[in-house]
XYZ file of C-alpha atoms in Angstrom:
400
model
C -22.697 -35.114 -2.561
C -24.949 -32.303 -1.304
C -23.664 -32.773 2.238
C -20.066 -32.539 1.049
C -20.879 -29.332 -0.886
C -22.565 -27.822 2.182
C -19.490 -28.705 4.218
C -17.302 -27.063 1.590
C -19.406 -23.879 1.707
C -19.045 -23.794 5.481
C -15.286 -24.182 5.062
C -15.211 -21.266 2.635
C -17.160 -19.010 4.990
C -15.421 -20.033 8.221
C -11.822 -20.617 7.162
C -11.505 -18.504 4.039
C -14.182 -15.791 4.255
C -13.136 -14.146 1.025
C -13.601 -17.338 -1.053
C -11.842 -20.469 -2.136
C -9.489 -18.815 -4.596
C -7.610 -15.738 -3.533
C -6.140 -13.037 -5.723
C -4.212 -10.389 -3.839
C -5.377 -7.149 -5.444
C -2.885 -4.832 -3.787
C -0.340 -6.956 -1.944
C 2.131 -4.907 0.046
C 1.509 -1.790 -1.989
C 3.762 0.533 -0.013
C 6.708 -1.844 -0.396
C 6.107 -1.840 -4.150
C 5.977 1.967 -4.177
C 9.285 2.138 -2.323
C 10.805 -0.365 -4.735
C 9.657 1.668 -7.735
C 11.117 4.859 -6.234
C 14.472 3.082 -5.852
C 14.664 2.881 -9.634
C 15.760 6.513 -9.352
C 19.451 6.101 -8.504
C 19.747 8.913 -5.900
C 16.765 7.455 -4.024
C 18.285 3.970 -4.079
C 21.477 5.470 -2.693
C 19.468 7.371 -0.079
C 17.962 4.201 1.414
C 21.350 2.481 1.362
C 22.853 5.419 3.253
C 19.876 5.536 5.625
C 20.489 1.916 6.587
C 24.160 2.626 7.116
C 23.483 5.623 9.372
C 21.041 3.662 11.519
C 23.470 0.743 11.759
C 26.282 3.010 12.963
C 24.147 4.819 15.539
C 22.387 1.690 16.741
C 25.427 -0.574 16.824
C 25.425 -0.866 20.618
C 23.241 -0.270 23.661
C 25.610 2.502 24.708
C 25.033 4.416 21.485
C 21.272 3.923 21.740
C 21.359 5.306 25.260
C 23.406 8.282 24.071
C 20.855 8.878 21.317
C 17.962 8.881 23.791
C 19.782 11.248 26.156
C 20.627 13.636 23.300
C 17.042 13.478 22.011
C 15.612 14.195 25.458
C 17.950 17.169 25.805
C 16.881 18.542 22.421
C 13.201 18.154 23.300
C 13.696 19.964 26.586
C 15.470 22.813 24.812
C 12.788 23.149 22.107
C 10.036 23.092 24.719
C 11.782 25.816 26.675
C 11.791 28.128 23.646
C 8.227 27.182 22.605
C 9.347 25.449 19.411
C 7.514 22.245 20.345
C 3.942 21.650 21.469
C 3.609 19.873 24.794
C 0.918 17.417 25.732
C 0.169 13.843 26.706
C 1.693 11.367 24.258
C 3.750 14.015 22.487
C 7.545 14.175 22.230
C 8.156 10.627 23.394
C 11.709 9.323 23.516
C 12.208 6.546 20.998
C 14.867 5.077 18.769
C 15.712 4.998 15.091
C 13.605 2.534 13.107
C 15.245 0.333 10.518
C 13.563 0.137 7.099
C 12.833 -3.376 5.891
C 12.022 -4.549 2.378
C 9.433 -6.988 3.768
C 7.922 -4.903 6.559
C 4.808 -2.803 5.985
C 5.263 0.967 6.507
C 8.791 0.482 7.838
C 10.336 2.955 5.386
C 7.995 5.751 6.423
C 8.580 4.975 10.109
C 12.337 4.926 9.550
C 12.413 8.292 7.787
C 10.034 9.854 10.310
C 12.080 8.620 13.270
C 15.288 10.032 11.776
C 13.673 13.408 11.150
C 12.413 13.533 14.751
C 15.826 12.611 16.089
C 17.960 14.317 13.454
C 19.929 16.626 15.747
C 20.402 13.871 18.325
C 21.686 11.514 15.602
C 24.193 14.125 14.428
C 25.364 14.604 18.008
C 25.908 10.879 18.560
C 27.832 10.539 15.295
C 30.124 13.436 16.231
C 30.739 11.822 19.617
C 31.755 8.578 17.903
C 34.072 10.478 15.548
C 35.830 12.023 18.537
C 35.681 9.170 21.077
C 35.259 5.995 19.002
C 37.206 3.002 20.317
C 38.661 2.058 16.918
C 39.640 3.882 13.748
C 36.991 1.872 11.873
C 34.248 3.116 14.207
C 35.457 6.690 13.904
C 35.729 6.424 10.122
C 32.242 4.922 9.693
C 30.754 7.615 11.903
C 32.534 10.356 9.969
C 31.198 9.061 6.639
C 27.685 8.711 8.098
C 27.802 12.274 9.448
C 28.924 13.674 6.081
C 26.054 11.878 4.348
C 23.473 12.856 6.952
C 24.373 16.537 6.735
C 24.403 16.708 2.928
C 21.697 18.714 1.175
C 20.842 15.878 -1.234
C 20.179 13.451 1.631
C 17.963 15.968 3.440
C 16.087 16.796 0.232
C 15.298 13.149 -0.580
C 14.422 12.504 3.056
C 11.729 15.195 2.943
C 10.509 14.117 -0.505
C 10.130 10.446 0.407
C 8.405 11.240 3.685
C 5.884 13.387 1.810
C 5.194 10.713 -0.800
C 4.977 7.863 1.704
C 2.649 9.879 3.934
C 0.286 10.328 0.976
C 0.296 6.634 0.091
C 0.221 5.455 3.705
C -3.507 6.096 4.133
C -4.261 3.907 1.123
C -1.914 1.195 2.366
C -3.489 1.245 5.824
C -6.958 1.039 4.268
C -5.911 -2.005 2.257
C -4.554 -3.593 5.429
C -7.860 -3.572 7.312
C -9.015 -7.123 7.957
C -12.642 -6.630 6.985
C -12.166 -4.050 4.261
C -14.623 -4.159 1.374
C -13.200 -3.808 -2.125
C -15.445 -0.881 -2.971
C -14.500 1.167 0.072
C -10.824 0.589 -0.667
C -11.186 2.221 -4.065
C -11.958 5.661 -2.621
C -8.399 6.189 -1.273
C -7.000 4.926 -4.582
C -8.393 7.908 -6.480
C -7.456 10.395 -3.775
C -3.910 8.986 -3.538
C -3.385 9.347 -7.277
C -4.797 12.870 -7.170
C -2.654 13.993 -4.226
C 0.536 12.599 -5.753
C -0.284 14.270 -9.066
C -0.978 17.550 -7.227
C 2.396 17.210 -5.508
C 4.048 16.958 -8.909
C 2.080 19.842 -10.413
C 2.191 22.349 -7.571
C 4.154 20.929 -4.625
C 7.696 21.750 -5.703
C 7.970 25.225 -4.187
C 6.488 24.140 -0.862
C 8.834 21.159 -0.614
C 11.914 23.261 -1.413
C 10.868 25.858 1.160
C 10.442 23.127 3.776
C 13.843 21.628 2.985
C 15.583 25.010 3.088
C 13.952 25.861 6.414
C 15.116 22.536 7.867
C 18.643 23.111 6.566
C 18.798 26.557 8.131
C 17.719 25.089 11.478
C 20.460 22.437 11.486
C 23.140 24.588 9.776
C 23.336 22.764 6.435
C 24.517 24.761 3.437
C 21.816 25.188 0.779
C 23.218 25.158 -2.772
C 22.426 27.863 -5.289
C 19.697 26.319 -7.436
C 20.626 28.585 -10.356
C 24.249 27.417 -10.379
C 25.460 24.878 -12.925
C 25.017 21.270 -11.876
C 28.183 19.193 -12.146
C 27.612 15.458 -12.118
C 29.929 13.207 -10.176
C 32.103 10.235 -11.182
C 33.146 11.528 -14.573
C 29.655 11.940 -16.015
C 30.015 15.726 -16.328
C 31.213 15.469 -19.928
C 27.888 13.871 -20.960
C 25.619 16.498 -19.422
C 24.197 19.672 -20.911
C 26.083 22.871 -20.077
C 22.893 24.735 -19.099
C 21.779 22.112 -16.579
C 21.326 23.779 -13.182
C 21.267 22.350 -9.675
C 17.594 23.290 -9.414
C 16.846 21.465 -12.681
C 18.629 18.363 -11.377
C 16.638 18.243 -8.150
C 13.295 19.042 -9.768
C 13.432 16.848 -12.871
C 15.990 14.139 -12.128
C 14.769 13.456 -8.593
C 11.450 15.139 -7.712
C 9.579 14.471 -10.966
C 11.277 11.127 -11.581
C 10.287 9.729 -8.180
C 6.709 10.973 -8.404
C 6.334 9.583 -11.927
C 7.484 6.181 -10.688
C 4.799 6.286 -7.970
C 2.042 7.244 -10.401
C 3.108 4.539 -12.831
C 3.065 1.906 -10.079
C -0.392 2.974 -8.931
C -1.725 3.045 -12.488
C -0.286 -0.404 -13.169
C -1.942 -1.844 -10.073
C -5.220 0.034 -10.442
C -5.660 0.265 -14.205
C -8.904 0.870 -16.123
C -9.702 -2.830 -16.357
C -9.326 -3.322 -12.620
C -11.441 -0.268 -11.873
C -14.158 -1.512 -14.239
C -14.141 -4.829 -12.403
C -14.636 -3.000 -9.118
C -17.489 -0.865 -10.462
C -19.309 -3.854 -11.912
C -18.744 -5.815 -8.704
C -20.451 -3.049 -6.736
C -23.758 -4.082 -8.318
C -23.934 -6.960 -5.804
C -23.240 -4.815 -2.765
C -26.485 -4.926 -0.722
C -26.323 -1.167 -0.119
C -26.049 -0.555 -3.859
C -28.736 -3.116 -4.621
C -31.209 -1.291 -2.408
C -30.615 1.871 -4.436
C -30.619 0.274 -7.882
C -30.505 -3.417 -8.765
C -28.226 -3.434 -11.840
C -28.879 -6.773 -13.532
C -27.123 -5.707 -16.730
C -23.936 -4.877 -14.818
C -23.907 -8.260 -13.064
C -24.342 -10.090 -16.369
C -21.636 -7.949 -17.964
C -19.336 -8.745 -15.028
C -19.743 -12.473 -15.627
C -19.430 -12.265 -19.428
C -16.322 -10.076 -19.348
C -14.372 -11.290 -16.323
C -15.634 -14.780 -15.472
C -16.546 -16.507 -18.765
C -14.636 -19.668 -17.803
C -16.664 -20.039 -14.593
C -20.021 -20.217 -16.379
C -21.349 -22.251 -19.270
C -23.185 -20.350 -22.004
C -26.559 -21.631 -20.875
C -25.764 -20.652 -17.273
C -25.160 -17.046 -18.300
C -28.668 -17.014 -19.790
C -30.081 -18.608 -16.640
C -28.263 -16.101 -14.491
C -30.337 -13.213 -15.819
C -33.549 -15.072 -14.957
C -32.288 -15.885 -11.469
C -31.381 -12.255 -10.952
C -34.867 -11.132 -11.991
C -36.312 -13.411 -9.321
C -33.614 -12.446 -6.803
C -34.517 -8.777 -7.146
C -37.676 -9.398 -5.113
C -35.671 -10.973 -2.258
C -34.586 -7.490 -1.245
C -37.948 -6.905 0.378
C -37.272 -9.515 3.087
C -36.685 -7.959 6.540
C -33.413 -9.779 7.210
C -32.015 -8.756 3.805
C -32.416 -5.080 4.657
C -29.866 -5.470 7.482
C -27.082 -6.668 5.165
C -24.205 -4.184 4.847
C -21.583 -5.869 2.657
C -20.992 -8.466 -0.034
C -19.560 -10.847 2.551
C -22.760 -10.382 4.590
C -24.749 -11.291 1.490
C -22.657 -14.412 0.923
C -23.199 -15.628 4.483
C -26.897 -14.745 4.355
C -27.370 -16.824 1.188
C -25.854 -19.842 2.916
C -27.630 -19.441 6.268
C -31.035 -19.000 4.621
C -30.267 -21.788 2.109
C -31.081 -19.421 -0.703
C -27.738 -20.374 -2.204
C -29.562 -23.547 -3.301
C -32.404 -21.541 -4.870
C -30.095 -19.018 -6.559
C -26.905 -21.049 -7.132
C -25.667 -18.893 -9.999
C -26.129 -15.692 -8.006
C -24.252 -17.309 -5.145
C -21.450 -18.281 -7.520
C -21.078 -14.678 -8.704
C -20.954 -13.455 -5.104
C -18.213 -15.926 -4.162
C -16.245 -14.990 -7.263
C -16.421 -11.306 -6.325
C -15.124 -12.198 -2.901
C -12.022 -13.737 -4.455
C -10.722 -10.173 -4.737
C -9.812 -9.238 -1.159
C -7.724 -6.120 -0.974
C -6.804 -6.968 2.606
C -3.246 -8.266 2.895
C -3.976 -9.635 6.368
C -6.908 -11.721 5.131
C -5.012 -12.728 2.009
C -2.087 -14.164 3.932
C -4.426 -16.238 6.103
C -6.466 -17.229 3.075
C -3.523 -18.669 1.174
C -2.997 -21.268 3.900
C -6.705 -22.062 4.002
C -6.814 -22.266 0.212
C -4.716 -25.445 0.264
C -7.439 -27.128 2.328
C -10.140 -25.898 -0.017
C -8.296 -27.000 -3.154
C -7.717 -30.449 -1.658
C -11.417 -30.771 -0.859
C -12.388 -29.662 -4.360
C -9.974 -32.182 -5.850
C -11.522 -34.983 -3.786
C -15.038 -33.988 -4.876
C -13.942 -33.830 -8.507
C -12.368 -37.291 -8.344
C -15.488 -38.757 -6.729
C -17.674 -37.223 -9.394
C -15.453 -38.588 -12.174
C -15.470 -42.051 -10.602
C -19.273 -42.002 -10.366
C -19.513 -41.052 -14.027
C -17.186 -43.907 -14.950
């Protein structure tokens, strides 16, 4: 039985380094943030229109080539008037990126590519309107051009790029293959703070940026103090004093940001943050500063009561008191992460001396924030669960 358990531990460390049961703490966060923003109707419509524009412009190799030629011409012109910075790797000729509901960061890349190639995209659409081979092609291009050059589309384009840029650092951090849970929590707080700051004091800067862009590409900027008239017959239900500025600030700007903050708070609530803080007590770097036995015991009692019998929780404290002196060993001082600690316990066979401590460590490692590791772990988890089931059946048969 011991040999089978040792083999199982090796399987956990080699095939599923973040433990035999995997909970995805922040799976595809940016996709969830985009989905929550689409609950605001104008934003949902924006992404639908964005897809349509990209489909029209990228419908053929000829149109893609025209887009690249127009983009290269615009870059050359801007460089000649010192509106663009030159340098290696800058101002590369690319293509429009399609957003995908299952592809990480694709929405930010799509919006960014359109903003880089905005003038070139307008030029290609106008060419299709004039020289399209069929009336359907010309009509689709005309509709796409009208949408692309509308103030509302440009406003939401700038707003979503700003929000997705803020959240992108957190999403990239969560995507790192070897990311520790504790390190991933630092961008969580900063992301929430930056998005909240955008809501509290970022309105004027965003509007100024949008207006400047509109002036550059000759788009009419509406009077924000004028009365806002809703479309599709909804005007009779709106307040008479509602202005265009009020509509953009409260119905779009604030509404989208609130959806982002709510999504982040739902995924990283107080309970989850407490779990992370208590889990940090078994980080070797934290242990060398202060060995928090009370926090480890509280972690088990509050979050893992079903994984320990009552008498084991009492034994855990004693094991931890003994384990505290292990920190003085030379090879322990080199440990940098919880996963390092888990592997060290197995390699030194101290997992047999401190089995309850080892169990807590493996349970902590069932919370990988890395999507890349999680996706690999789910396939490995089937192997682990099968092995556990076999061991359980053997044990039951022996008892019978």
